[in-house]
Tab-separated table of C-alpha atoms in Angstrom:
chain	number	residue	atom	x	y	z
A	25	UNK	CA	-4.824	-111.812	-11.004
A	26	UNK	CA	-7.400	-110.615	-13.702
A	27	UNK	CA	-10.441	-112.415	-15.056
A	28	UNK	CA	-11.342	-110.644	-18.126
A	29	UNK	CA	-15.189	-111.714	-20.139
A	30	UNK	CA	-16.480	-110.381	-23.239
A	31	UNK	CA	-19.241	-111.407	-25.383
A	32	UNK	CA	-19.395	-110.702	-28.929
A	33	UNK	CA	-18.900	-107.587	-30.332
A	34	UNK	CA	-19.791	-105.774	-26.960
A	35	UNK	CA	-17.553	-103.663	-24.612
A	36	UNK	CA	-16.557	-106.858	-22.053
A	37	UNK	CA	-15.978	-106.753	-18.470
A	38	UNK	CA	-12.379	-107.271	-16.209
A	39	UNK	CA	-11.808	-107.572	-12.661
A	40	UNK	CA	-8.587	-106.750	-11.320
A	41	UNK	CA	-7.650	-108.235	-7.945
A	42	UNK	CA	-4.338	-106.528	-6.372
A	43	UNK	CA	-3.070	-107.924	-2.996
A	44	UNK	CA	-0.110	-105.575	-2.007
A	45	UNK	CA	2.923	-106.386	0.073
A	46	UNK	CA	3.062	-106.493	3.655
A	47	UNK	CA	5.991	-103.855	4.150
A	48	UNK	CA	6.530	-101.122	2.440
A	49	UNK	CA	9.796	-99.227	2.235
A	50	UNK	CA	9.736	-95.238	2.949
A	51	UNK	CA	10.422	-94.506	-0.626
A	52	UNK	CA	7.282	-96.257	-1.779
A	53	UNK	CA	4.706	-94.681	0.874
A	54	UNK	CA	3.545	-91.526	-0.951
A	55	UNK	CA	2.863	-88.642	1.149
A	56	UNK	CA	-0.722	-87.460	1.899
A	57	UNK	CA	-1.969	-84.542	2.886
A	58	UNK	CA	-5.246	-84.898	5.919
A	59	UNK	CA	-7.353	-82.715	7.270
A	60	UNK	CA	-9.124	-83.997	10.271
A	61	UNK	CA	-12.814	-82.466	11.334
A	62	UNK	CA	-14.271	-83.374	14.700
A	63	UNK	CA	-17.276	-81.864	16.173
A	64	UNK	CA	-17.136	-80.494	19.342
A	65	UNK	CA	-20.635	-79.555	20.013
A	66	UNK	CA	-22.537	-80.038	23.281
A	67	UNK	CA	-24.197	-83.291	22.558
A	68	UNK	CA	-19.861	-84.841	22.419
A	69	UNK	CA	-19.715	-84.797	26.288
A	70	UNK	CA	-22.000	-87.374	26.649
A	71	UNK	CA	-20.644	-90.907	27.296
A	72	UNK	CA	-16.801	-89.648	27.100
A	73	UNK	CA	-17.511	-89.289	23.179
A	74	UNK	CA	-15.623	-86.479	22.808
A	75	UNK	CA	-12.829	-87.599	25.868
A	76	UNK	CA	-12.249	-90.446	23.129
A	77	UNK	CA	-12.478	-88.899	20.074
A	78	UNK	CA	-9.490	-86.507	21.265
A	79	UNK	CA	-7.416	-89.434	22.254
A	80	UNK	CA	-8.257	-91.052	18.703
A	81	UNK	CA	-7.289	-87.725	17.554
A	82	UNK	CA	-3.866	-87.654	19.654
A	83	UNK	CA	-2.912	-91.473	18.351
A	84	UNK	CA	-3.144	-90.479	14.695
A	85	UNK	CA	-1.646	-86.995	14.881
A	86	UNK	CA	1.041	-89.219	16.476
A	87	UNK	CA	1.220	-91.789	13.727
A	88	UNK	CA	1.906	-89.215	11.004
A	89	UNK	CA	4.623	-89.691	8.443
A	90	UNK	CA	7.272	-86.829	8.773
A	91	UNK	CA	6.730	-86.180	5.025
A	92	UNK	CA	3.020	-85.573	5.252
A	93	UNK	CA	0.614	-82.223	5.754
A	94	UNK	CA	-1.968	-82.056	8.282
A	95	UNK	CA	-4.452	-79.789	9.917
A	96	UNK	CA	-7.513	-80.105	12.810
A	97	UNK	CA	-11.036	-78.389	12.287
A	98	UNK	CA	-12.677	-78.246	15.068
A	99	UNK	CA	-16.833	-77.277	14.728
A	100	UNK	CA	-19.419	-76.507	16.633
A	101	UNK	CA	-21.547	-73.279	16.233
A	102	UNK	CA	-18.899	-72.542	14.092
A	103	UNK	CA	-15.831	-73.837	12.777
A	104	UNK	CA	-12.386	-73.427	13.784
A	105	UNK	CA	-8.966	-74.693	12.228
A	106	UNK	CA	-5.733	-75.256	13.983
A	107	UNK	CA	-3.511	-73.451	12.105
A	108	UNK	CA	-4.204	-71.234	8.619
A	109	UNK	CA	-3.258	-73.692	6.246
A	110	UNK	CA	-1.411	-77.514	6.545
A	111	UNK	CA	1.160	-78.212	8.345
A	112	UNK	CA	3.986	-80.492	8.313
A	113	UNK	CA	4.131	-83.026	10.621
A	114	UNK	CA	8.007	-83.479	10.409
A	115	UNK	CA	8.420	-80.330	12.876
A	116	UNK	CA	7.196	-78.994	16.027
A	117	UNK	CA	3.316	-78.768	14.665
A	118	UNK	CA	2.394	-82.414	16.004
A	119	UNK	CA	3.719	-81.401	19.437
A	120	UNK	CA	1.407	-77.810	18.861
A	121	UNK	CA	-1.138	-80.173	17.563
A	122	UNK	CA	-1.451	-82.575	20.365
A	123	UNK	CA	-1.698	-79.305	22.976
A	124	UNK	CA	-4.573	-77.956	20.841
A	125	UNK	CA	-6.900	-81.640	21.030
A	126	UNK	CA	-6.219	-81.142	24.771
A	127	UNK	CA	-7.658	-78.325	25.048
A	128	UNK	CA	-11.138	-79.053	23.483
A	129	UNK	CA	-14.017	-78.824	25.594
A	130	UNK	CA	-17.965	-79.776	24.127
A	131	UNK	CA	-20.259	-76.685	23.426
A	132	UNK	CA	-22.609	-75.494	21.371
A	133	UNK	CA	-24.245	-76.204	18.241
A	134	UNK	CA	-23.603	-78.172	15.332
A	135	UNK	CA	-22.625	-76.487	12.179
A	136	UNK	CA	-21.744	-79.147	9.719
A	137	UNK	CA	-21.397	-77.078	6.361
A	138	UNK	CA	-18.855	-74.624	7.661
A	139	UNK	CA	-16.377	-77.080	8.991
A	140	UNK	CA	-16.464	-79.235	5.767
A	141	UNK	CA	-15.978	-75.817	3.632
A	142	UNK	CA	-13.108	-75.010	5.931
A	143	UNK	CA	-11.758	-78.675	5.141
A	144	UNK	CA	-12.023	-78.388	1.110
A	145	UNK	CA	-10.437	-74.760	1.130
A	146	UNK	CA	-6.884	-76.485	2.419
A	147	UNK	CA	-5.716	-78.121	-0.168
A	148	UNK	CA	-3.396	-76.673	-2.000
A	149	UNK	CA	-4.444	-76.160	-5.552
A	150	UNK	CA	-0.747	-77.311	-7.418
A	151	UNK	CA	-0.821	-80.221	-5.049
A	152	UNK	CA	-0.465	-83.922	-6.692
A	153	UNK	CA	-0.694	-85.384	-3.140
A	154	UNK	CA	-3.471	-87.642	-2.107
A	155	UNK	CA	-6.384	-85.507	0.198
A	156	UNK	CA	-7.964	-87.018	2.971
A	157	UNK	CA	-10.601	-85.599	5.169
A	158	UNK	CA	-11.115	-87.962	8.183
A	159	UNK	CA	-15.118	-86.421	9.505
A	160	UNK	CA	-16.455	-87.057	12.533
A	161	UNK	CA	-19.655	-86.483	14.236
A	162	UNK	CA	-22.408	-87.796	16.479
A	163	UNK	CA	-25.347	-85.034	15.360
A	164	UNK	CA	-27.597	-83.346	12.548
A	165	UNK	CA	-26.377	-79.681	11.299
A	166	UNK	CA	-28.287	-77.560	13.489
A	167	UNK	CA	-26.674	-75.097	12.692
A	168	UNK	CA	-25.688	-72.287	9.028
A	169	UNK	CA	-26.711	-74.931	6.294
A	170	UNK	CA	-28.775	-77.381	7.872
A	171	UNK	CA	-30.647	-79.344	4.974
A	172	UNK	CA	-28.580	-82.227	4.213
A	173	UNK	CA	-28.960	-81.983	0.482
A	174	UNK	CA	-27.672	-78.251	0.067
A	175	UNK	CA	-24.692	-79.459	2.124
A	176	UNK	CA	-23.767	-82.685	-0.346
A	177	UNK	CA	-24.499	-80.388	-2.976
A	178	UNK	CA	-22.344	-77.507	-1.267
A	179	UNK	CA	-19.310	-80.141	-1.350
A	180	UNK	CA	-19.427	-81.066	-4.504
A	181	UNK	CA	-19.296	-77.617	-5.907
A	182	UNK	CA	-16.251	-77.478	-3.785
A	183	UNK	CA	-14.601	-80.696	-3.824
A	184	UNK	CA	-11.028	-80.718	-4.867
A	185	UNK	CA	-9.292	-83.044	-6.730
A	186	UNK	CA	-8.175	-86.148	-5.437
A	187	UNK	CA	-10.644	-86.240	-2.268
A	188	UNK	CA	-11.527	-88.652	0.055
A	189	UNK	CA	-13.576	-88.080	2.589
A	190	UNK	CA	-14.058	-90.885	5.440
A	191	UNK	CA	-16.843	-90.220	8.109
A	192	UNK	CA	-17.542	-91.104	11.656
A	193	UNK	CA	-20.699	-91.213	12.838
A	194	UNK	CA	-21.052	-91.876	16.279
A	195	UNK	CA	-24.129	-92.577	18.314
A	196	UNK	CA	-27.660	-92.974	17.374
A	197	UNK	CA	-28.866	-89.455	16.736
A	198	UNK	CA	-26.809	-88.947	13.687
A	199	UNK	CA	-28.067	-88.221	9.930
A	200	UNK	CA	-27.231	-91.639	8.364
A	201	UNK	CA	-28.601	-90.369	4.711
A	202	UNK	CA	-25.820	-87.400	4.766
A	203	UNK	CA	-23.330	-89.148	5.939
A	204	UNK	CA	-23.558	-92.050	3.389
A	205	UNK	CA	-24.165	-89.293	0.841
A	206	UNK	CA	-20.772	-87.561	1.915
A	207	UNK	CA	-18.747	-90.615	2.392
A	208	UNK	CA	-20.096	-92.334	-0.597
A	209	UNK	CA	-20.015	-89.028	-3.612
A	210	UNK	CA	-16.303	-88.526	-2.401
A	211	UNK	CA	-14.352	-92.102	-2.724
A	212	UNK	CA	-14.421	-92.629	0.741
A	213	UNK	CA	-16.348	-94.926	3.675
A	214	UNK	CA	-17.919	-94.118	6.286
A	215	UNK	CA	-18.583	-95.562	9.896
A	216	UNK	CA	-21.157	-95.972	12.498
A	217	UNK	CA	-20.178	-96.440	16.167
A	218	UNK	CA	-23.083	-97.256	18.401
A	219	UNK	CA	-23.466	-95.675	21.952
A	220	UNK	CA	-20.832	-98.052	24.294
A	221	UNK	CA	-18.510	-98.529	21.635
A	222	UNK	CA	-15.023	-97.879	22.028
A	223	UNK	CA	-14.593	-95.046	19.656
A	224	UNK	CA	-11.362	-94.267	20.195
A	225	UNK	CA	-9.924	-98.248	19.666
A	226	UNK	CA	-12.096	-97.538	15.947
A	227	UNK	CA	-10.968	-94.623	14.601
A	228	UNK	CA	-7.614	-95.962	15.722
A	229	UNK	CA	-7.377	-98.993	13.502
A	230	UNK	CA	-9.279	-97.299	10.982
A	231	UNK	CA	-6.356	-94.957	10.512
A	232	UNK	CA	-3.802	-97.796	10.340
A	233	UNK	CA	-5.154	-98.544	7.143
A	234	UNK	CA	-5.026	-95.306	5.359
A	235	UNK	CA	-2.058	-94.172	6.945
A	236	UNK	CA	0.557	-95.238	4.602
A	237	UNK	CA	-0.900	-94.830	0.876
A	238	UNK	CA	0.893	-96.539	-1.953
A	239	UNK	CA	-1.101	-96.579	-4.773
């Protein structure tokens, strides 16, 4: 439905409401490519954060099309990818994937900047696919680049096309202004999960609806 106003001479106004199916076949779910960042600093082992965030991890690793690219950056005094560059998930990468979340332990600092350069630099640069960086956190960079505004600024030199970045904040020590800066200059959303929450149950249906891109 569209509801279009103008008045006079001047450029006028539409809104476009779209309400898609409920089902989807395969052939009309375009494949993504999604880069997932979680921080693994020392603060993450309080209150099972990081225990859930690595089961959140597992359940959307798990719920990957076998057409899409993915990869894992894992931060904390500094930042460290899963593999070199994507993977697909159609082979024995989720499997290598799943082994790699299980291994995370919580130490260290918090170096923000580094793990969302090491995000950026994936996608390919002849890629039409869409590129989603799923970020979460539950801290301020402490560490490398640690004023908020030279790391929104530090994205958008960076930012590739066909970004969106979704963020996680979780528990009440974060740095709301950079996250809604970083989730908000890159078409994305971001989310707050207060201390108690069930983390895991919220980045889980949070992924159900990106999951399966159409348009």
């Amino acid at each position: 439905a569209s509801i279009a106003h103008r008045t006079g001479s001047e450029d006028g106004y539409v809104l476009l409401v779209v309400s898609p199916k409920q089902e989807f076949g395969p052939a009309e779910i375009q494949p993504k490519d999604i880069v997932f960042v979680l921080d693994t600093s020392g603060s993450m082992a309080a209150d099972r954060k990081l225990e859930q965030a690595k089961e959140a991890l597992c359940f959307c690793v798990r719920a990957l099309s076998p057409q899409d690219r993915f990869n894992l950056v894992v931060f904390s005094t500094a930042a460290r990818e899963f593999k070199p560059g994507l993977a697909g998930a159609g082979g024995e990468a989720v499997k290598e994937a799943l082994e790699f979340i299980g291994e995370l332990a919580p130490v260290g600092g918090t170096n923000i900047d580094d793990a969302l350069r090491a995000a950026l630099r994936m996608r390919p640069e002849e890629s039409d696919r869409p590129f989603m960086v799923v970020f979460l956190t539950d801290g301020q960079p402490t560490i490398g680049v640690t004023d908020p505004a030279a790391i929104v600024e530090n994205v958008a030199r960076h930012r590739p096309a066909l970004l969106r970045l979704f963020v996680f904040g979780v528990g009440d020590d974060v740095n709301t202004v950079l996250l809604d800066r970083l989730a908000g200059d890159n078409g994305g959303t971001r989310r707050y999960v207060r201390p108690g929450e069930n983390l895991e149950a919220r980045v889980s249906t949070f992924y159900q609806q990106i999951a399966r891109p159409v348009l």
